[in-house]
CSV table of C-alpha atoms and ligand atoms in Angstrom, one decimal:
chain,number,residue,atom,x,y,z
A,1,MET,CA,-18.3,21.4,-20.1
A,2,SER,CA,-16.2,19.3,-17.8
A,3,ARG,CA,-14.4,16.1,-18.7
A,4,PRO,CA,-16.9,13.3,-19.1
A,5,ILE,CA,-15.4,10.9,-16.5
A,6,VAL,CA,-17.5,10.2,-13.4
A,7,ALA,CA,-17.6,7.6,-10.7
A,8,THR,CA,-21.2,6.7,-9.6
A,9,ILE,CA,-21.8,5.2,-6.2
A,10,ASN,CA,-24.9,3.0,-6.0
A,11,ARG,CA,-26.5,3.3,-2.5
A,12,ALA,CA,-29.0,0.4,-3.2
A,13,ALA,CA,-26.0,-1.9,-4.0
A,14,LEU,CA,-24.4,-1.0,-0.6
A,15,ARG,CA,-27.5,-1.9,1.3
A,16,GLN,CA,-27.9,-5.1,-0.7
A,17,ASN,CA,-24.3,-6.1,-0.1
A,18,LEU,CA,-24.7,-5.4,3.6
A,19,ALA,CA,-27.8,-7.7,3.6
A,20,VAL,CA,-25.8,-10.4,1.8
A,21,ALA,CA,-23.0,-10.1,4.4
A,22,ARG,CA,-25.5,-10.1,7.2
A,23,GLN,CA,-27.1,-13.3,5.9
A,24,ALA,CA,-23.7,-15.0,5.4
A,25,ALA,CA,-22.7,-14.0,9.0
A,26,GLY,CA,-25.6,-15.9,10.5
A,27,GLY,CA,-26.1,-14.6,14.0
A,28,SER,CA,-22.7,-12.9,14.4
A,29,ARG,CA,-22.5,-9.2,14.8
A,30,LEU,CA,-20.9,-7.3,11.9
A,31,TRP,CA,-18.3,-4.6,11.7
A,32,SER,CA,-18.5,-2.9,8.3
A,33,VAL,CA,-14.9,-2.2,7.3
A,34,VAL,CA,-14.7,1.4,5.9
A,35,LYS,CA,-10.9,1.9,6.1
A,36,ALA,CA,-9.1,3.8,3.3
A,37,ASN,CA,-12.0,6.2,2.9
A,38,ALA,CA,-14.4,3.3,2.5
A,39,TYR,CA,-12.2,1.5,0.0
A,40,GLY,CA,-12.0,4.7,-2.1
A,41,HIS,CA,-15.8,5.2,-2.2
A,42,GLY,CA,-15.8,8.0,0.4
A,43,ILE,CA,-16.9,7.4,4.1
A,44,GLU,CA,-19.1,10.4,4.0
A,45,ARG,CA,-20.9,9.1,0.9
A,46,VAL,CA,-21.4,5.5,2.1
A,47,TRP,CA,-21.9,5.3,5.8
A,48,GLN,CA,-25.6,6.0,5.9
A,49,SER,CA,-26.3,3.3,3.4
A,50,LEU,CA,-24.5,0.9,5.8
A,51,ALA,CA,-26.1,2.2,8.9
A,52,GLU,CA,-27.8,-1.2,9.6
A,53,THR,CA,-24.4,-2.4,10.5
A,54,ASP,CA,-23.4,-3.1,14.2
A,55,GLY,CA,-20.2,-1.1,13.9
A,56,PHE,CA,-17.7,0.5,11.6
A,57,ALA,CA,-14.1,-0.6,11.5
A,58,LEU,CA,-11.3,1.6,10.1
A,59,LEU,CA,-7.9,2.8,11.2
A,60,ASN,CA,-7.6,6.6,10.9
A,61,LEU,CA,-8.6,8.6,13.9
A,62,GLU,CA,-9.7,11.4,11.6
A,63,GLU,CA,-12.2,9.0,9.8
A,64,ALA,CA,-13.5,7.8,13.2
A,65,ILE,CA,-14.0,11.3,14.4
A,66,LEU,CA,-15.8,12.2,11.1
A,67,LEU,CA,-18.3,9.3,11.7
A,68,ARG,CA,-19.0,10.5,15.2
A,69,GLU,CA,-19.4,14.1,14.1
A,70,GLN,CA,-21.9,12.9,11.4
A,71,GLY,CA,-23.9,11.3,14.1
A,72,TRP,CA,-22.8,7.6,14.3
A,73,LYS,CA,-23.4,6.5,17.9
A,74,LYS,CA,-22.8,2.8,17.7
A,75,PRO,CA,-19.3,1.1,18.0
A,76,ILE,CA,-16.2,2.1,16.0
A,77,LEU,CA,-13.2,-0.2,15.9
A,78,LEU,CA,-9.7,1.1,15.2
A,79,LEU,CA,-8.2,-1.9,13.4
A,80,GLU,CA,-4.6,-0.9,14.2
A,81,GLY,CA,-5.3,0.6,17.5
A,82,PHE,CA,-3.8,3.9,18.6
A,83,PHE,CA,-0.5,5.0,17.1
A,84,HIS,CA,0.7,7.2,20.0
A,85,ALA,CA,-0.2,7.2,23.7
A,86,GLU,CA,-1.5,10.8,23.4
A,87,ASP,CA,-4.2,9.5,21.0
A,88,LEU,CA,-5.9,7.9,24.0
A,89,THR,CA,-7.5,11.2,24.9
A,90,LEU,CA,-9.3,11.2,21.6
A,91,LEU,CA,-10.2,7.5,21.9
A,92,ASP,CA,-11.8,8.4,25.2
A,93,GLN,CA,-13.5,11.5,24.0
A,94,TYR,CA,-15.0,9.8,21.0
A,95,ARG,CA,-15.6,6.4,22.6
A,96,LEU,CA,-13.6,4.3,20.2
A,97,THR,CA,-12.9,0.6,20.5
A,98,THR,CA,-9.2,-0.1,20.0
A,99,SER,CA,-7.1,-3.0,18.8
A,100,ILE,CA,-4.2,-3.7,21.1
A,101,HIS,CA,-1.3,-5.4,19.3
A,102,SER,CA,1.8,-4.5,21.2
A,103,ASN,CA,3.0,-4.3,24.8
A,104,TRP,CA,3.6,-0.5,24.6
A,105,GLN,CA,-0.1,-0.1,24.0
A,106,ILE,CA,-0.9,-2.0,27.2
A,107,GLN,CA,1.5,0.2,29.1
A,108,ALA,CA,0.0,3.3,27.6
A,109,LEU,CA,-3.5,2.2,28.5
A,110,ALA,CA,-2.4,1.4,32.1
A,111,LYS,CA,-1.1,4.9,32.5
A,112,ALA,CA,-3.9,6.9,30.8
A,113,THR,CA,-6.5,8.9,32.6
A,114,LEU,CA,-9.8,8.1,31.0
A,115,SER,CA,-13.4,9.2,31.7
A,116,ALA,CA,-14.6,5.6,31.3
A,117,PRO,CA,-13.1,2.2,30.3
A,118,LEU,CA,-12.4,1.6,26.6
A,119,ASP,CA,-13.4,-1.7,24.9
A,120,ILE,CA,-10.4,-3.4,23.4
A,121,TYR,CA,-9.6,-6.0,20.8
A,122,LEU,CA,-6.6,-8.0,21.7
A,123,LYS,CA,-4.9,-8.7,18.3
A,124,MET,CA,-3.1,-12.0,18.0
A,125,ASN,CA,-0.7,-13.0,15.3
A,126,SER,CA,-2.2,-16.2,13.9
A,127,GLY,CA,0.6,-16.8,11.4
A,128,MET,CA,0.5,-13.8,9.0
A,129,ASN,CA,3.2,-12.0,10.9
A,130,ARG,CA,1.9,-8.6,10.6
A,131,LEU,CA,0.5,-7.1,13.7
A,132,GLY,CA,-0.3,-8.9,16.9
A,133,PHE,CA,0.9,-11.0,19.9
A,134,GLN,CA,2.3,-14.4,19.3
A,135,PRO,CA,-0.1,-17.2,20.4
A,136,ASP,CA,2.0,-18.0,23.5
A,137,GLN,CA,1.9,-14.3,24.6
A,138,VAL,CA,-1.9,-14.0,24.4
A,139,HIS,CA,-2.7,-15.3,27.9
A,140,ASN,CA,-0.3,-13.0,29.5
A,141,ALA,CA,-1.4,-9.9,27.5
A,142,TRP,CA,-5.1,-10.8,28.2
A,143,GLN,CA,-4.6,-11.1,31.9
A,144,LYS,CA,-2.6,-7.8,32.1
A,145,LEU,CA,-5.4,-6.0,30.2
A,146,ARG,CA,-8.1,-7.7,32.2
A,147,SER,CA,-6.6,-6.2,35.4
A,148,LEU,CA,-6.7,-2.6,34.1
A,149,GLU,CA,-9.4,-0.3,35.2
A,150,ASN,CA,-9.2,1.4,31.9
A,151,VAL,CA,-10.3,-1.7,30.0
A,152,GLY,CA,-14.0,-2.5,29.4
A,153,GLU,CA,-15.1,-5.4,27.2
A,154,MET,CA,-12.4,-7.5,25.7
A,155,THR,CA,-12.5,-9.5,22.4
A,156,LEU,CA,-9.8,-11.7,20.8
A,157,MET,CA,-9.1,-10.6,17.2
A,158,ALA,CA,-7.1,-12.4,14.5
A,159,HIS,CA,-6.8,-11.9,10.7
A,160,PHE,CA,-6.3,-14.5,8.0
A,161,ALA,CA,-3.6,-14.3,5.3
A,162,GLU,CA,-5.4,-16.9,3.1
A,163,ALA,CA,-9.1,-17.1,3.9
A,164,GLU,CA,-10.1,-18.1,0.4
A,165,THR,CA,-9.5,-21.8,1.0
A,166,ALA,CA,-10.2,-24.2,3.9
A,167,GLU,CA,-6.5,-25.1,4.0
A,168,GLY,CA,-5.7,-21.4,4.3
A,169,ILE,CA,-7.6,-21.1,7.5
A,170,ALA,CA,-6.9,-24.4,9.1
A,171,GLY,CA,-3.5,-23.6,10.6
A,172,PRO,CA,-4.5,-20.1,11.9
A,173,MET,CA,-7.7,-21.6,13.4
A,174,ARG,CA,-5.6,-24.1,15.3
A,175,ARG,CA,-3.3,-21.4,16.6
A,176,ILE,CA,-6.2,-19.3,17.6
A,177,GLU,CA,-7.9,-22.1,19.5
A,178,GLN,CA,-4.6,-22.9,21.4
A,179,ALA,CA,-4.1,-19.2,22.3
A,180,ALA,CA,-7.7,-18.8,23.5
A,181,GLU,CA,-7.8,-22.0,25.5
A,182,GLY,CA,-9.2,-21.2,29.0
A,183,LEU,CA,-9.9,-17.6,28.2
A,184,ASN,CA,-13.6,-18.0,27.4
A,185,CYS,CA,-13.3,-14.9,25.2
A,186,ALA,CA,-15.4,-13.3,22.5
A,187,ARG,CA,-13.7,-13.5,19.1
A,188,SER,CA,-13.6,-11.6,15.9
A,189,LEU,CA,-11.7,-13.4,13.1
A,190,ALA,CA,-13.5,-13.3,9.8
A,191,ASN,CA,-12.8,-10.9,6.9
A,192,SER,CA,-15.0,-11.0,3.7
A,193,ALA,CA,-13.7,-14.4,2.5
A,194,ALA,CA,-14.1,-16.1,5.8
A,195,THR,CA,-17.6,-14.5,6.3
A,196,LEU,CA,-18.7,-15.9,3.0
A,197,TRP,CA,-17.0,-19.2,2.9
A,198,HIS,CA,-16.1,-20.4,6.5
A,199,PRO,CA,-18.9,-20.3,9.0
A,200,GLN,CA,-16.6,-21.9,11.7
A,201,THR,CA,-14.7,-18.6,11.8
A,202,HIS,CA,-17.7,-16.3,12.5
A,203,HIS,CA,-17.9,-16.3,16.3
A,204,ASN,CA,-19.0,-13.0,17.9
A,205,TRP,CA,-18.2,-10.4,15.3
A,206,VAL,CA,-17.3,-10.7,11.6
A,207,ARG,CA,-15.3,-7.9,9.7
A,208,PRO,CA,-16.2,-7.9,6.0
A,209,GLY,CA,-14.8,-5.1,3.8
A,210,ILE,CA,-14.5,-5.8,0.1
A,211,ILE,CA,-17.8,-7.6,-0.3
A,212,LEU,CA,-19.7,-4.5,0.9
A,213,TYR,CA,-18.4,-2.8,-2.2
A,214,GLY,CA,-19.4,-5.7,-4.5
A,215,ALA,CA,-16.0,-7.1,-5.4
A,216,SER,CA,-14.6,-10.6,-4.8
A,217,PRO,CA,-12.2,-11.3,-1.9
A,218,SER,CA,-10.6,-13.9,-4.0
A,219,GLY,CA,-10.0,-11.5,-6.9
A,220,LYS,CA,-12.3,-13.7,-9.1
A,221,TRP,CA,-15.7,-12.4,-9.9
A,222,GLN,CA,-17.0,-15.9,-10.6
A,223,ASP,CA,-16.5,-16.7,-7.0
A,224,ILE,CA,-19.2,-14.2,-5.9
A,225,ALA,CA,-21.3,-14.2,-9.2
A,226,SER,CA,-24.2,-16.0,-7.6
A,227,SER,CA,-23.9,-14.4,-4.1
A,228,GLY,CA,-26.2,-11.5,-4.8
A,229,LEU,CA,-23.4,-9.0,-4.3
A,230,GLN,CA,-23.5,-6.0,-6.6
A,231,PRO,CA,-20.8,-3.6,-7.7
A,232,VAL,CA,-21.1,-0.3,-5.9
A,233,MET,CA,-18.8,1.9,-8.0
A,234,THR,CA,-19.3,2.4,-11.7
A,235,LEU,CA,-16.6,4.4,-13.5
A,236,THR,CA,-17.7,5.8,-16.8
A,237,THR,CA,-16.6,8.3,-19.4
A,238,GLU,CA,-16.9,8.9,-23.1
A,239,VAL,CA,-15.1,8.4,-26.4
A,240,ILE,CA,-13.5,11.7,-27.3
A,241,GLY,CA,-11.7,10.7,-30.5
A,242,THR,CA,-11.4,7.9,-33.1
A,243,GLN,CA,-8.6,6.8,-35.4
A,244,GLN,CA,-8.6,4.6,-38.4
A,245,LEU,CA,-5.6,2.3,-38.4
A,246,THR,CA,-4.0,0.4,-41.3
A,247,THR,CA,-1.7,-2.6,-41.1
A,248,GLY,CA,1.3,-1.8,-39.0
A,249,SER,CA,-0.1,1.5,-37.5
A,250,ALA,CA,1.2,2.0,-33.9
A,251,VAL,CA,-0.9,3.1,-31.0
A,252,GLY,CA,0.3,5.1,-27.9
A,253,TYR,CA,3.5,5.4,-25.9
A,254,GLY,CA,6.2,2.9,-26.8
A,255,SER,CA,4.1,1.8,-29.8
A,256,ARG,CA,3.1,-1.1,-27.7
A,257,TYR,CA,0.3,-2.0,-30.1
A,258,ARG,CA,0.4,-2.4,-33.8
A,259,ALA,CA,-2.7,-3.0,-36.0
A,260,SER,CA,-2.6,-6.2,-38.0
A,261,GLY,CA,-5.0,-4.9,-40.5
A,262,GLU,CA,-7.7,-2.2,-40.9
A,263,GLN,CA,-8.9,-1.3,-37.5
A,264,ARG,CA,-10.9,1.5,-36.0
A,265,ILE,CA,-10.0,2.6,-32.4
A,266,GLY,CA,-11.5,5.0,-29.9
A,267,VAL,CA,-9.8,7.4,-27.6
A,268,VAL,CA,-11.3,7.4,-24.2
A,269,ALA,CA,-11.2,10.2,-21.5
A,270,CYS,CA,-9.7,8.2,-18.6
A,271,GLY,CA,-6.1,7.4,-17.7
A,272,TYR,CA,-3.9,6.4,-14.9
A,273,ALA,CA,-4.2,9.8,-13.4
A,274,ASP,CA,-7.8,8.9,-12.8
A,275,GLY,CA,-6.9,5.7,-11.1
A,276,TYR,CA,-7.1,3.3,-14.1
A,277,PRO,CA,-4.2,0.8,-13.8
A,278,ARG,CA,-1.3,1.8,-16.0
A,279,HIS,CA,-0.3,-1.9,-16.1
A,280,ALA,CA,-3.5,-2.9,-17.9
A,281,PRO,CA,-2.3,-4.7,-21.0
A,282,THR,CA,-3.8,-4.8,-24.5
A,283,GLY,CA,-6.9,-6.9,-24.1
A,284,THR,CA,-8.2,-5.6,-20.8
A,285,PRO,CA,-12.0,-5.6,-20.9
A,286,ILE,CA,-13.9,-2.3,-21.3
A,287,MET,CA,-17.4,-1.5,-22.5
A,288,VAL,CA,-18.2,1.0,-25.3
A,289,ASP,CA,-21.7,1.9,-26.3
A,290,GLY,CA,-23.0,-1.2,-24.4
A,291,ILE,CA,-20.7,-3.6,-26.2
A,292,MET,CA,-17.8,-5.4,-24.5
A,293,THR,CA,-14.4,-4.7,-26.2
A,294,HIS,CA,-10.8,-4.2,-24.9
A,295,THR,CA,-8.0,-1.8,-24.6
A,296,VAL,CA,-5.2,-1.5,-27.1
A,297,GLY,CA,-1.7,-0.2,-26.4
A,298,ALA,CA,-0.3,1.6,-23.3
A,299,ILE,CA,-2.6,3.4,-20.8
A,300,SER,CA,-1.7,7.1,-20.9
A,301,MET,CA,-2.1,9.6,-18.0
A,302,ASP,CA,-5.4,10.9,-19.3
A,303,MET,CA,-6.4,8.5,-22.2
A,304,ILE,CA,-7.1,4.9,-23.0
A,305,THR,CA,-7.3,3.6,-26.5
A,306,VAL,CA,-9.8,0.9,-27.3
A,307,ASP,CA,-10.7,-1.4,-30.1
A,308,LEU,CA,-14.0,-0.3,-31.8
A,309,THR,CA,-14.2,-3.4,-34.1
A,310,PRO,CA,-17.0,-5.0,-32.1
A,311,CYS,CA,-19.0,-1.7,-32.0
A,312,PRO,CA,-18.8,0.0,-35.4
A,313,GLN,CA,-21.7,2.3,-34.5
A,314,ALA,CA,-19.6,3.8,-31.6
A,315,GLY,CA,-18.0,7.2,-32.1
A,316,ILE,CA,-17.3,10.5,-30.3
A,317,GLY,CA,-19.6,10.8,-27.3
A,318,SER,CA,-20.2,7.1,-26.9
A,319,ARG,CA,-20.5,6.0,-23.3
A,320,VAL,CA,-17.6,3.9,-21.9
A,321,GLU,CA,-17.6,1.8,-18.8
A,322,MET,CA,-14.2,1.1,-17.3
A,323,TRP,CA,-15.7,-0.9,-14.4
A,324,GLY,CA,-19.1,-1.3,-12.7
A,325,ASN,CA,-22.1,-3.5,-13.4
A,326,ASN,CA,-21.0,-4.8,-16.8
A,327,VAL,CA,-17.2,-4.7,-16.6
A,328,LYS,CA,-16.3,-6.4,-13.4
A,329,ILE,CA,-13.6,-4.5,-11.4
A,330,ASP,CA,-12.2,-8.0,-10.6
A,331,ASP,CA,-11.6,-8.7,-14.3
A,332,VAL,CA,-9.9,-5.3,-14.9
A,333,ALA,CA,-7.7,-5.9,-11.8
A,334,ALA,CA,-6.9,-9.5,-12.8
A,335,ALA,CA,-5.8,-8.4,-16.3
A,336,SER,CA,-3.6,-5.8,-14.7
A,337,GLY,CA,-1.9,-8.0,-12.1
A,338,THR,CA,-3.7,-6.5,-9.1
A,339,VAL,CA,-6.9,-6.8,-7.1
A,340,GLY,CA,-10.2,-4.9,-7.1
A,341,TYR,CA,-9.2,-3.5,-3.6
A,342,GLU,CA,-6.3,-1.5,-5.1
A,343,LEU,CA,-8.3,-0.1,-8.0
A,344,MET,CA,-11.1,1.1,-5.8
A,345,CYS,CA,-8.7,2.7,-3.3
A,346,ALA,CA,-6.8,4.3,-6.1
A,347,LEU,CA,-9.7,6.3,-7.6
A,348,ALA,CA,-8.1,9.7,-8.1
A,349,PRO,CA,-9.4,12.8,-6.3
A,350,ARG,CA,-9.9,14.5,-9.7
A,351,VAL,CA,-12.7,12.1,-10.7
A,352,PRO,CA,-16.1,13.6,-9.9
A,353,VAL,CA,-18.3,11.3,-7.8
A,354,ILE,CA,-22.1,11.1,-8.0
A,355,VAL,CA,-24.1,9.2,-5.4
A,356,GLU,CA,-27.4,7.7,-6.6
B,401,LIG,C1,-9.1,-4.8,5.8
B,401,LIG,C2,-9.4,-5.7,7.0
B,401,LIG,C3,-10.6,-6.5,7.0
B,401,LIG,C4,-11.5,-6.6,5.8
B,401,LIG,O1,-10.9,-7.3,4.8
B,401,LIG,P1,-11.7,-7.7,3.5
B,401,LIG,O2,-10.8,-8.7,2.8
B,401,LIG,O3,-11.8,-6.4,2.7
B,401,LIG,O4,-13.0,-8.2,3.9
B,401,LIG,C5,-10.9,-7.2,8.2
B,401,LIG,N1,-10.0,-7.2,9.2
B,401,LIG,C6,-8.9,-6.4,9.2
B,401,LIG,C7,-8.0,-6.5,10.4
B,401,LIG,C8,-8.5,-5.7,8.1
B,401,LIG,O5,-7.4,-5.0,8.1
C-alpha cells in the first residue's frame, strides 16, 4: 500500500468559487488566473471546471499551449507578456493576448511578422514598482502600439500592491486615472481582493486568482468566511504511530517541544517534503479523527507530530486533515508566517492528487 497522504481537488468548489467571483465582478468580464499550474492545483485538473470563465490568465507559454491543445478556444492572457522576441511566433500561432510592459516588447512587436494582429494589455506601473510603464510613459507607449499593424485590441492593465484596504487602492487608482486620461481605453485592474471589495476597480476585465481556489486574498479566512467561497484543495493523510510522553519528554528535531505532563501524541505521514510548511510552530491547527488539535515540535521532512489529548480515541489509521474544509489553509499559513498562496503552490509532486 502506498503512503496515505493525498490531495483532493473539489470540482464543485471550483465552479462555486467562479460563480462567487462572477457575482462580485458585476458585469465585468473575468480572467481566471491559473498561473503557477493553477496555484498548485494542476491546470489540467481544474480548467474544465472553470470553463464558464471569459479567459484564462497565466504566464508560462507551455501552460498556455497546453490549454489550447486541450481545446480551450477563448482568450488566454500572458500576464508577463513574452520573454523573448522569438516567442511571438508561438503567440501568433496559439492566438495569445500579451501583456506589454517594456519598450523592447513594443519594438519586437513592431518587427514581427504575424498572421494576424495580437490583442495586447499595456501594463502600467501604478506604484508597486514591479513590471510596467510609469504613468507618464503610458500615453506614448499607447500611441506607439496603436500605430502598429500587429496590434489588435488594446487594454490598459495595472496591478495593486495592497488591494485589501480602500487606502491601499486610492493612490494607484489616482495614478491610473491620470495615466488613462484622454485614452478612452478598456481597463483591467482588479485581482481577487479588488474584485471582492472594490467595485470601482472592476472596469472591463477583472483578474481573480486566489479566491477561485477558496482562500483569502488578505490571508485571513474570516474575511471571506461569509462569501460563499469554498476550499478547493484538501490535504489529508493518516496517523502512522503514537507515543506516550511523560513530563519533560522531548519531541522531534532540536527537541523543540517538551511535554509538561502525561501526553499522548500522534505521528502523521506528511512533512515539509510534501509541501507542509517547515516553519509551522507548535500550535499550528490540524484535524485528527474529526477533532481540531495542533502540531507539537518541529516539522520533519516526512512526518508531523500532533497532540492527541483532545482526541483520545484516535490512533494508528486515524484520518488527518492538514488543510481543506475544516482546517483553513489561511490559518495554517498565518501560523507559519506565510500565505495560503505559497502553501498551495508548494504542494510537492510526490503527493498523489485525486479530483472529485
Ligand atoms: C497573480 C495575479 C493576479 C491574481 O492575484 P490574486 O491575488 O491571486 O487574485 C492578477 N493579476 C496579476 C497581474 C497577477 O500577477
